[in-house]
Short mmCIF file of N, CA and C in Angstrom, two decimals:
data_model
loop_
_atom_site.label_atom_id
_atom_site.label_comp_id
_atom_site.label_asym_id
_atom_site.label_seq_id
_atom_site.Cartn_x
_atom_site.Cartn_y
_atom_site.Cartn_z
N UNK Z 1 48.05 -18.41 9.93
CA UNK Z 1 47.23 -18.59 11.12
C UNK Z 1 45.94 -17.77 11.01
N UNK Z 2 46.42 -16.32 10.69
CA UNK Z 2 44.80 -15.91 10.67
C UNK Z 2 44.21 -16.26 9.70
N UNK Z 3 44.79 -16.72 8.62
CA UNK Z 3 43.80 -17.31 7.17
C UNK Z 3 43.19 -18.53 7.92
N UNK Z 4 43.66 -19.49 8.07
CA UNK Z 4 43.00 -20.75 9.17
C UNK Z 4 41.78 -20.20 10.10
N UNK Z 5 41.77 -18.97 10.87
CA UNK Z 5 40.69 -18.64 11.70
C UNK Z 5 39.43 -17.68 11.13
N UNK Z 6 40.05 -17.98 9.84
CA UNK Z 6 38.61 -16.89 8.94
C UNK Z 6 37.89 -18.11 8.60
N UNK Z 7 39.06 -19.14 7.52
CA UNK Z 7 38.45 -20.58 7.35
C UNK Z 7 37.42 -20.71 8.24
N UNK Z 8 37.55 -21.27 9.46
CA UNK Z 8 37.39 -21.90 10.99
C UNK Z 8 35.55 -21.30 11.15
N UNK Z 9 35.70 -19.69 11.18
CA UNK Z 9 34.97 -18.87 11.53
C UNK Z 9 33.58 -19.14 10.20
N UNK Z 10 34.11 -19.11 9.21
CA UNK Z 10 33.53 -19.17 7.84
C UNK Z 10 32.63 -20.55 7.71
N UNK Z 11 33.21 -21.50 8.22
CA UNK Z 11 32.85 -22.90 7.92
C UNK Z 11 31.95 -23.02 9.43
N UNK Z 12 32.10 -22.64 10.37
CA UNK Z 12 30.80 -22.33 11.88
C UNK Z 12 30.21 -21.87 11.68
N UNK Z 13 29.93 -20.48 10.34
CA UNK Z 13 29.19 -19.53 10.18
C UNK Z 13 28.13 -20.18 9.12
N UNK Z 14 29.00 -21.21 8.22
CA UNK Z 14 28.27 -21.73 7.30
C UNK Z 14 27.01 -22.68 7.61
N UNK Z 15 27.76 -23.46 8.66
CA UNK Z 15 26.75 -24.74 9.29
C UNK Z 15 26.38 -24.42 10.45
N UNK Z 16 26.24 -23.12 10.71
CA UNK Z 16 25.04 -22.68 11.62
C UNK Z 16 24.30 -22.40 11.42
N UNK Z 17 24.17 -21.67 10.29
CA UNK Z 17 22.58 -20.94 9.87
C UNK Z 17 21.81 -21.71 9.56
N UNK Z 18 22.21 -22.54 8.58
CA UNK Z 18 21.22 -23.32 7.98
C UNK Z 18 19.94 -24.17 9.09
N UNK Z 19 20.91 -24.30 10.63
CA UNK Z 19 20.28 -25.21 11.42
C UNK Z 19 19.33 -24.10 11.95
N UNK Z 20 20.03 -22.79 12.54
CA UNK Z 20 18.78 -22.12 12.98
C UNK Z 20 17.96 -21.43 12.07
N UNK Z 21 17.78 -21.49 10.87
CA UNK Z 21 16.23 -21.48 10.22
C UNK Z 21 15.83 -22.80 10.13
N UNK Z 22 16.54 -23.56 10.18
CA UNK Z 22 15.42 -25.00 10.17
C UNK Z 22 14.90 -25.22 12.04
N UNK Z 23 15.34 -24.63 12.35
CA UNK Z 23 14.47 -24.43 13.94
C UNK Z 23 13.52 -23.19 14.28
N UNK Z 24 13.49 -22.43 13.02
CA UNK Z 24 12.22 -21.45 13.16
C UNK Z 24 10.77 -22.12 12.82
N UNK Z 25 10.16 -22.03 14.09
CA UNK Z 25 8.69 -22.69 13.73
C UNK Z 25 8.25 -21.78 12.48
N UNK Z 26 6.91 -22.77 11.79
CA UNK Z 26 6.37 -22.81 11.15
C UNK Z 26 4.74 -21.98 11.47
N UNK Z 27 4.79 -21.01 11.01
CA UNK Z 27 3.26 -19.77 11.97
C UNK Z 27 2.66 -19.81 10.81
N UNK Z 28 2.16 -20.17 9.28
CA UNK Z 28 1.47 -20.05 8.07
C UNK Z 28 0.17 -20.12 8.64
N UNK Z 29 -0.08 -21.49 9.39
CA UNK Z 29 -1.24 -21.67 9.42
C UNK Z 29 -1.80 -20.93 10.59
N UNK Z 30 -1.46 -20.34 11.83
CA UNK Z 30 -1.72 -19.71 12.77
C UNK Z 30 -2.35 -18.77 11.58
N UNK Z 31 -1.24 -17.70 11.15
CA UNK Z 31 -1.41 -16.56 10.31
C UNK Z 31 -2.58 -16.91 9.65
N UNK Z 32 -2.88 -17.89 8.99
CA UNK Z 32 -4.15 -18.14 8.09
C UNK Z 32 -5.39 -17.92 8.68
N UNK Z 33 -5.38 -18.79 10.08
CA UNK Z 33 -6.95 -18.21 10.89
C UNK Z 33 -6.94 -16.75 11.16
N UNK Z 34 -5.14 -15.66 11.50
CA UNK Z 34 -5.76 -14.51 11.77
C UNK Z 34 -6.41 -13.65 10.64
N UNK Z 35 -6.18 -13.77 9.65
CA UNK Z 35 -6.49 -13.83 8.29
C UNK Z 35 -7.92 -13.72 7.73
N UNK Z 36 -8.46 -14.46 8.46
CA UNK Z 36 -9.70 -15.42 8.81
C UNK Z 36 -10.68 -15.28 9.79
N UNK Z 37 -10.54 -14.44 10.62
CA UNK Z 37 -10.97 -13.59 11.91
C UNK Z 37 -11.22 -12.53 12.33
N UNK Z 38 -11.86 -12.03 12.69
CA UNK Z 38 -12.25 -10.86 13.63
C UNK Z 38 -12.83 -9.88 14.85
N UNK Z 39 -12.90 -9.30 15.37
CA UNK Z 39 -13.47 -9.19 16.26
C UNK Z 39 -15.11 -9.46 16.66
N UNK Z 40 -15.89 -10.15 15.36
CA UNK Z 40 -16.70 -10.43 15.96
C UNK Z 40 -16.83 -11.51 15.31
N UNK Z 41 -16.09 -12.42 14.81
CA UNK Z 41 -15.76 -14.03 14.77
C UNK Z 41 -16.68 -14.87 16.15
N UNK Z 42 -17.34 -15.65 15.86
CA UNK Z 42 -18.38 -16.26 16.46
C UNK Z 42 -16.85 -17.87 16.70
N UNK Z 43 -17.50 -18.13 18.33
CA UNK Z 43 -16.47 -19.21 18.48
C UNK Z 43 -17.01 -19.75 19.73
N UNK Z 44 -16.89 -21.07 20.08
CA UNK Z 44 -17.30 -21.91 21.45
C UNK Z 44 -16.61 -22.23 22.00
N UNK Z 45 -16.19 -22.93 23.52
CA UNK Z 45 -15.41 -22.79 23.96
C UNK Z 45 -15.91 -23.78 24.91
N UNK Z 46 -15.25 -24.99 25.22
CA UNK Z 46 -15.66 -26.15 25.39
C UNK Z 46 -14.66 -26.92 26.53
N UNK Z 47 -15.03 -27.32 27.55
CA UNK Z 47 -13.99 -28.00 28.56
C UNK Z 47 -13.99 -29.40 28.48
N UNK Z 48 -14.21 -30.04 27.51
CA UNK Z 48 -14.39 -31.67 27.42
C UNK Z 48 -14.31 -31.73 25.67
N UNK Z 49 -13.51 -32.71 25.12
CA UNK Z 49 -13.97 -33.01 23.85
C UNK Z 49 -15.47 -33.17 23.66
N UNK Z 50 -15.72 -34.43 24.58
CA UNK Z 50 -17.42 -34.52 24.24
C UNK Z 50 -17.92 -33.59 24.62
N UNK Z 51 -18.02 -32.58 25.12
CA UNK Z 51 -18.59 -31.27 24.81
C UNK Z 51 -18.62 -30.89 23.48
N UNK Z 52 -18.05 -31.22 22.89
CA UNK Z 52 -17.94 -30.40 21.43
C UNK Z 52 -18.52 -30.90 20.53
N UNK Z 53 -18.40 -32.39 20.29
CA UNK Z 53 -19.45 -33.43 20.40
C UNK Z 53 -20.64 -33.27 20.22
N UNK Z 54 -21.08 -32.45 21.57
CA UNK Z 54 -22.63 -32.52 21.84
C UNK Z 54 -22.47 -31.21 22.05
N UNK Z 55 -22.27 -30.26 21.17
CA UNK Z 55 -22.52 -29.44 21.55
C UNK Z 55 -23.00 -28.06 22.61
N UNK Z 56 -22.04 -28.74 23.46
CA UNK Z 56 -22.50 -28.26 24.93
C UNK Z 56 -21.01 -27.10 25.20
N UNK Z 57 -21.17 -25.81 25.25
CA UNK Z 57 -20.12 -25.39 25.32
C UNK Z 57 -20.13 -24.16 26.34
N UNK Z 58 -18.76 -24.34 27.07
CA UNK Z 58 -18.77 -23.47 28.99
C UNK Z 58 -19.11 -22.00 28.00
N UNK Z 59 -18.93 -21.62 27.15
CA UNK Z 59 -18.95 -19.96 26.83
C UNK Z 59 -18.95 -19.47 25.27
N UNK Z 60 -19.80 -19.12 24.75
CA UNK Z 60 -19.86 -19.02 23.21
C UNK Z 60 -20.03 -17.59 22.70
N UNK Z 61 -19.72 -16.66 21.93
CA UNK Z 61 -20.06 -15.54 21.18
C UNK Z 61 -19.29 -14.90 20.33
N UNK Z 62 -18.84 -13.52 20.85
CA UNK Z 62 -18.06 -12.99 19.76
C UNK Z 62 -16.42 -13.28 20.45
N UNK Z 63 -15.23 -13.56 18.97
CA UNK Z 63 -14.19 -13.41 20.00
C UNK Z 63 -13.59 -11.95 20.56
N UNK Z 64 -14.36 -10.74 20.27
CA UNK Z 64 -13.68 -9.63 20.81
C UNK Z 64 -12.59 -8.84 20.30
N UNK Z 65 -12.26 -8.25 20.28
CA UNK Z 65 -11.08 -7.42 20.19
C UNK Z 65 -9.88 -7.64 21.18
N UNK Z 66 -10.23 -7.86 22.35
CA UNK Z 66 -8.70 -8.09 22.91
C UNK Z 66 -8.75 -9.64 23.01
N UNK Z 67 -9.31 -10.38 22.51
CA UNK Z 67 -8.70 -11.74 22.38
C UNK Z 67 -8.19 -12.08 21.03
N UNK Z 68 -8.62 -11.52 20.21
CA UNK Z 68 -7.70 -11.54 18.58
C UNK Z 68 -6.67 -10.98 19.03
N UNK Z 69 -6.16 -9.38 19.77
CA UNK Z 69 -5.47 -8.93 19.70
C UNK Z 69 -4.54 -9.81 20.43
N UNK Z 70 -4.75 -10.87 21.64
CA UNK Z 70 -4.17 -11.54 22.06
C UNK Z 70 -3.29 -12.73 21.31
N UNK Z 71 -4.55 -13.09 20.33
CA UNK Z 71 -3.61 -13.83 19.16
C UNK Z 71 -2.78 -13.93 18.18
N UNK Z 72 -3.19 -12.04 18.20
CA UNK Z 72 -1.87 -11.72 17.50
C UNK Z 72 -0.59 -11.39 17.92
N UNK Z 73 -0.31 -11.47 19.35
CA UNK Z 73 0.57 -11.66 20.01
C UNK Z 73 1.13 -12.67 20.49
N UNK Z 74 1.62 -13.37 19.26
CA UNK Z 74 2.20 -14.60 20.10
C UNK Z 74 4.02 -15.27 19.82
N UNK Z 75 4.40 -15.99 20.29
CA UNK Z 75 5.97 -16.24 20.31
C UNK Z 75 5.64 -17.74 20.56
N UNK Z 76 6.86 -18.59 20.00
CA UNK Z 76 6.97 -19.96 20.36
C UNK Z 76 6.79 -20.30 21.18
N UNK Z 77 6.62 -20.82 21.59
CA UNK Z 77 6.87 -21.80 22.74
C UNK Z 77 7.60 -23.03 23.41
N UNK Z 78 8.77 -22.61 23.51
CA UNK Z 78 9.89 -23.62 23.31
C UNK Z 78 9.50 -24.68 24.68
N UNK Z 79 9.28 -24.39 25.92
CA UNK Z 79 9.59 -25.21 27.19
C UNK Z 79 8.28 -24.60 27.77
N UNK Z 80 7.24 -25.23 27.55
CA UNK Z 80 5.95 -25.04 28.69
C UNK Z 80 5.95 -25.31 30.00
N UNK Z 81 5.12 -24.80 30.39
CA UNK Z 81 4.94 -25.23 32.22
C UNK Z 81 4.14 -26.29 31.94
N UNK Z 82 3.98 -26.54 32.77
CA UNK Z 82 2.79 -27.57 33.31
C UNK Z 82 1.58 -26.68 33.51
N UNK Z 83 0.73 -27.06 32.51
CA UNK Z 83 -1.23 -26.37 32.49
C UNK Z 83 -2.25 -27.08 33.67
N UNK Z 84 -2.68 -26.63 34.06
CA UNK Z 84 -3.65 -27.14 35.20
C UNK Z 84 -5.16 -27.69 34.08
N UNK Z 85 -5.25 -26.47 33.48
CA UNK Z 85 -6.73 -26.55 32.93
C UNK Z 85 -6.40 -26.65 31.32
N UNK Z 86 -7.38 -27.72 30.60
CA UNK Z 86 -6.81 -27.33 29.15
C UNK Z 86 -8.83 -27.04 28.62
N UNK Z 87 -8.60 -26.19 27.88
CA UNK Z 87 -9.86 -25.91 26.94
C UNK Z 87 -9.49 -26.33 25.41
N UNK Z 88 -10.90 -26.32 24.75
CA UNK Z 88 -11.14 -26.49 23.17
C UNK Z 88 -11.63 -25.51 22.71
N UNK Z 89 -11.18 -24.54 21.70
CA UNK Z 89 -11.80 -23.33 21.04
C UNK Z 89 -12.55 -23.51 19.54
N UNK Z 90 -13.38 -23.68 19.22
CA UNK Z 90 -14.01 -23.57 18.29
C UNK Z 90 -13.82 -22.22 17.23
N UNK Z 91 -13.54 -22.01 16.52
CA UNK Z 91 -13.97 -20.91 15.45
C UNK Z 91 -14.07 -20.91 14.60
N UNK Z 92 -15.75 -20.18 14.23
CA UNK Z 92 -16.15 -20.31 13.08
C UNK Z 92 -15.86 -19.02 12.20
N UNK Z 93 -14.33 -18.83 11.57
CA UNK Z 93 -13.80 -18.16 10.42
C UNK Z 93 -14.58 -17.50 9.30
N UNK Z 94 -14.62 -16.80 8.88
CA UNK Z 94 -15.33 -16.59 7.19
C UNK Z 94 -15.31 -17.63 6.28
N UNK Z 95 -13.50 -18.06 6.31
CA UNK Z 95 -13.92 -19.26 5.25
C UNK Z 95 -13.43 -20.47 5.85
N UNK Z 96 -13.63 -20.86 7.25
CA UNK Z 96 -13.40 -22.27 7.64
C UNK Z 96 -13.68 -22.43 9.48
N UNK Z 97 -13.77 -23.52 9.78
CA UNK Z 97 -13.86 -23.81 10.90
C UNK Z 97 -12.35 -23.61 11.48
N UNK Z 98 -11.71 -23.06 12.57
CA UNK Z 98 -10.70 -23.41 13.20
C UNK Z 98 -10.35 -23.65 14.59
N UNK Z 99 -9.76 -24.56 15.06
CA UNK Z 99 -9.57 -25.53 16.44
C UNK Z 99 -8.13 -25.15 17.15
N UNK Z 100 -8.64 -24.64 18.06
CA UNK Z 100 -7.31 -24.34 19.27
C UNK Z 100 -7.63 -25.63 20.10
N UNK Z 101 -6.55 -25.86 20.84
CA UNK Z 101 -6.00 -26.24 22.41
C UNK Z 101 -5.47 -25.35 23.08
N UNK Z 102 -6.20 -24.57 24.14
CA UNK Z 102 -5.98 -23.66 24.82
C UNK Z 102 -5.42 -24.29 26.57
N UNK Z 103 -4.20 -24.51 26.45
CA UNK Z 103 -3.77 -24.75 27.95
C UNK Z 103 -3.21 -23.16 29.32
N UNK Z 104 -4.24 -23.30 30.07
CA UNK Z 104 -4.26 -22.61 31.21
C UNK Z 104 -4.20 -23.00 32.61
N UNK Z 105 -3.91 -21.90 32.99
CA UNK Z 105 -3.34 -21.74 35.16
C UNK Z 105 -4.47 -20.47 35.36
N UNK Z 106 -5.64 -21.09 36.30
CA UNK Z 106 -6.69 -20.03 37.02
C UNK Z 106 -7.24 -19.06 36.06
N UNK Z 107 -7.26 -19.94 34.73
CA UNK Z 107 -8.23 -19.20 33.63
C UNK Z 107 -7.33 -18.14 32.69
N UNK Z 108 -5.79 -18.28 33.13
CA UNK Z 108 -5.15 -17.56 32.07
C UNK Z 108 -4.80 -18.29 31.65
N UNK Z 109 -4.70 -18.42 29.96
CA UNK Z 109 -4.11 -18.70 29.09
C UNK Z 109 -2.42 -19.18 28.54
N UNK Z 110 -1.86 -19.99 28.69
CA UNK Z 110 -0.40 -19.57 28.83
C UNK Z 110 0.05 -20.06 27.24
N UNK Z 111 -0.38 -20.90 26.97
CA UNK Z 111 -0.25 -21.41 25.20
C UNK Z 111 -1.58 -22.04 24.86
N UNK Z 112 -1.44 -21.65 23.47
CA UNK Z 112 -2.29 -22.63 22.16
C UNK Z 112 -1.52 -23.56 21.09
N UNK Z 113 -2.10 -24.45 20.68
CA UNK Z 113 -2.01 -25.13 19.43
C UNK Z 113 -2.98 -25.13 18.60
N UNK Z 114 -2.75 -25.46 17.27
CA UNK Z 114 -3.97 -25.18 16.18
C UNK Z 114 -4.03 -26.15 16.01
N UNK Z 115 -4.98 -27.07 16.12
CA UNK Z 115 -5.44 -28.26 15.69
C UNK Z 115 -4.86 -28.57 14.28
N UNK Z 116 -4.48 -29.73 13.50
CA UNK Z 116 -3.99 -29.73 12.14
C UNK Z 116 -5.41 -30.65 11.35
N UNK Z 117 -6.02 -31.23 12.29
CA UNK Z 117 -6.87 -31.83 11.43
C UNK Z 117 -8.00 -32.48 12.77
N UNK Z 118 -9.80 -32.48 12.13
CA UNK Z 118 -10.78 -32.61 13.16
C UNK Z 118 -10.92 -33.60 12.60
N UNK Z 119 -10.97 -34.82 13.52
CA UNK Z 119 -11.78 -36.46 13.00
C UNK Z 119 -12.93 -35.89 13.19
N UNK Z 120 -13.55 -37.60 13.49
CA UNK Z 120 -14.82 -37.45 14.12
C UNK Z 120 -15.16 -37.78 15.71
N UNK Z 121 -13.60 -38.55 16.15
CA UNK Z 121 -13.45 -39.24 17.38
C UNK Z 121 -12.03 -38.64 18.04
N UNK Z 122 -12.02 -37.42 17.71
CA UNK Z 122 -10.61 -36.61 18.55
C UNK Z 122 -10.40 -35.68 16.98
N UNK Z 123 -8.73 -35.12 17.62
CA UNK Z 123 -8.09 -34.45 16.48
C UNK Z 123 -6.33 -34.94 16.73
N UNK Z 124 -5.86 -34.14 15.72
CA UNK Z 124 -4.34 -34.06 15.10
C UNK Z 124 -3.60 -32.83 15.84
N UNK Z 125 -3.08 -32.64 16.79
CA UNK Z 125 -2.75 -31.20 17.38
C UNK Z 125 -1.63 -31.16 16.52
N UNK Z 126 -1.77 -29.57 16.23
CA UNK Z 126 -0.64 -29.34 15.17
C UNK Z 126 0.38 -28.13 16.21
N UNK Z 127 1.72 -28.70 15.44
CA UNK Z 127 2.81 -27.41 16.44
C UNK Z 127 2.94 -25.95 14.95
N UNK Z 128 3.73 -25.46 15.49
CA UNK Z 128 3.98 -24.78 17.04
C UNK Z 128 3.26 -24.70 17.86
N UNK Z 129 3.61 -24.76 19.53
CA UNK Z 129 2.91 -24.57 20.08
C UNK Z 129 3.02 -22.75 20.29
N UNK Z 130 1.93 -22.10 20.64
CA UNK Z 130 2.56 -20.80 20.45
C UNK Z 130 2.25 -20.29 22.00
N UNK Z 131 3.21 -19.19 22.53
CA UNK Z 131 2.57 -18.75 24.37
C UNK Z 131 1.90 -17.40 24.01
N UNK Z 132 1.47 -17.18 24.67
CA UNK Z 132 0.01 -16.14 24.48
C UNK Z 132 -0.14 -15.30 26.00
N UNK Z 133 -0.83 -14.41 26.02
CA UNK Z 133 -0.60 -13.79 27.49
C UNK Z 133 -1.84 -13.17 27.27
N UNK Z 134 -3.42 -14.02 27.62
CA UNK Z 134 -4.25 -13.40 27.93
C UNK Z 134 -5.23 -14.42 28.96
N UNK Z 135 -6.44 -13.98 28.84
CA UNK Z 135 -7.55 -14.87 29.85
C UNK Z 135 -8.57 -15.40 29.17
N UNK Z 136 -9.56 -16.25 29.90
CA UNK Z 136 -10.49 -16.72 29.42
C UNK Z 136 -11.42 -15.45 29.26
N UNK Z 137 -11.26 -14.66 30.29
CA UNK Z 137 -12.02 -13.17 30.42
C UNK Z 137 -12.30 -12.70 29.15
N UNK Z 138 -10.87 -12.54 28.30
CA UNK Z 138 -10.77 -11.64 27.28
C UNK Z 138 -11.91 -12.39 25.95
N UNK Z 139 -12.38 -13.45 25.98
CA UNK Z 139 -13.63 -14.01 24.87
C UNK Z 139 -14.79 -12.93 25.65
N UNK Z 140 -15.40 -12.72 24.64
CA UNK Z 140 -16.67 -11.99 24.82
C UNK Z 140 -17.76 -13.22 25.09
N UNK Z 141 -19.13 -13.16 25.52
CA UNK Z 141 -20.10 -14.08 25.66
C UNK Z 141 -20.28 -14.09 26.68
#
């Protein structure tokens, strides 16, 4: 009997793991823009695709220090709320352009996504989505 419940235990233990690392998001590419960034990383910040478009953007400059630091604070995001407001983040990296979807409630921030790829007529939102705990405040400009 107890040989049967080591079995039992052994064989749950076996075909569990495997599932929860295959349910650990994927952060490479997040990590790559922080990589890629700094506190005085130049970035736009845009409330309409065609804003971005045409270059028309609600707030542009440096991203700051406590908004990197904000990005480096981040966790999955398994079950979102519902966002009132969604923004487009522009940043122009050392060695690349990179694209958030910034969804917010009264200008805080509650998650991002990293864009996976910019057409010319929209984009590819890429997951994870990640939750974040800062403001629009925290961009400099």
């Amino acid at each position: 009997m107890k040989t049967k419940n080591v079995l039992l235990r052994t064989l749950l233990l076996v075909l569990t793991v495997p599932v929860l690392i295959a349910c650990q998001p994927d952060y490479s590419k997040h990590i790559e823009v922080l990589n890629d960034i700094d506190a005085s990383t130049q970035y736009s910040l845009y409330e309409k695709l065609d804003d971005m478009d045409n270059s028309k953007p609600i707030k542009s400059g440096d991203l700051g220090i406590e908004f990197v630091q904000c990005l480096e604070n981040y966790s999955n995001e398994w079950n979102p709320g519902e966002a009132k407001e969604k923004y487009y983040l522009e940043i122009n990296g050392y060695k690349s352009k990179h694209y958030y979807t910034l969804r917010a409630n009264e200008r805080k921030i509650e998650s991002i996504s990293l864009w996976e790829e910019k057409f010319e007529y929209g984009f590819r939102d890429g997951k994870p989505l990640l939750k974040v705990s800062c403001s629009l405040n925290d961009l400099k400009g």
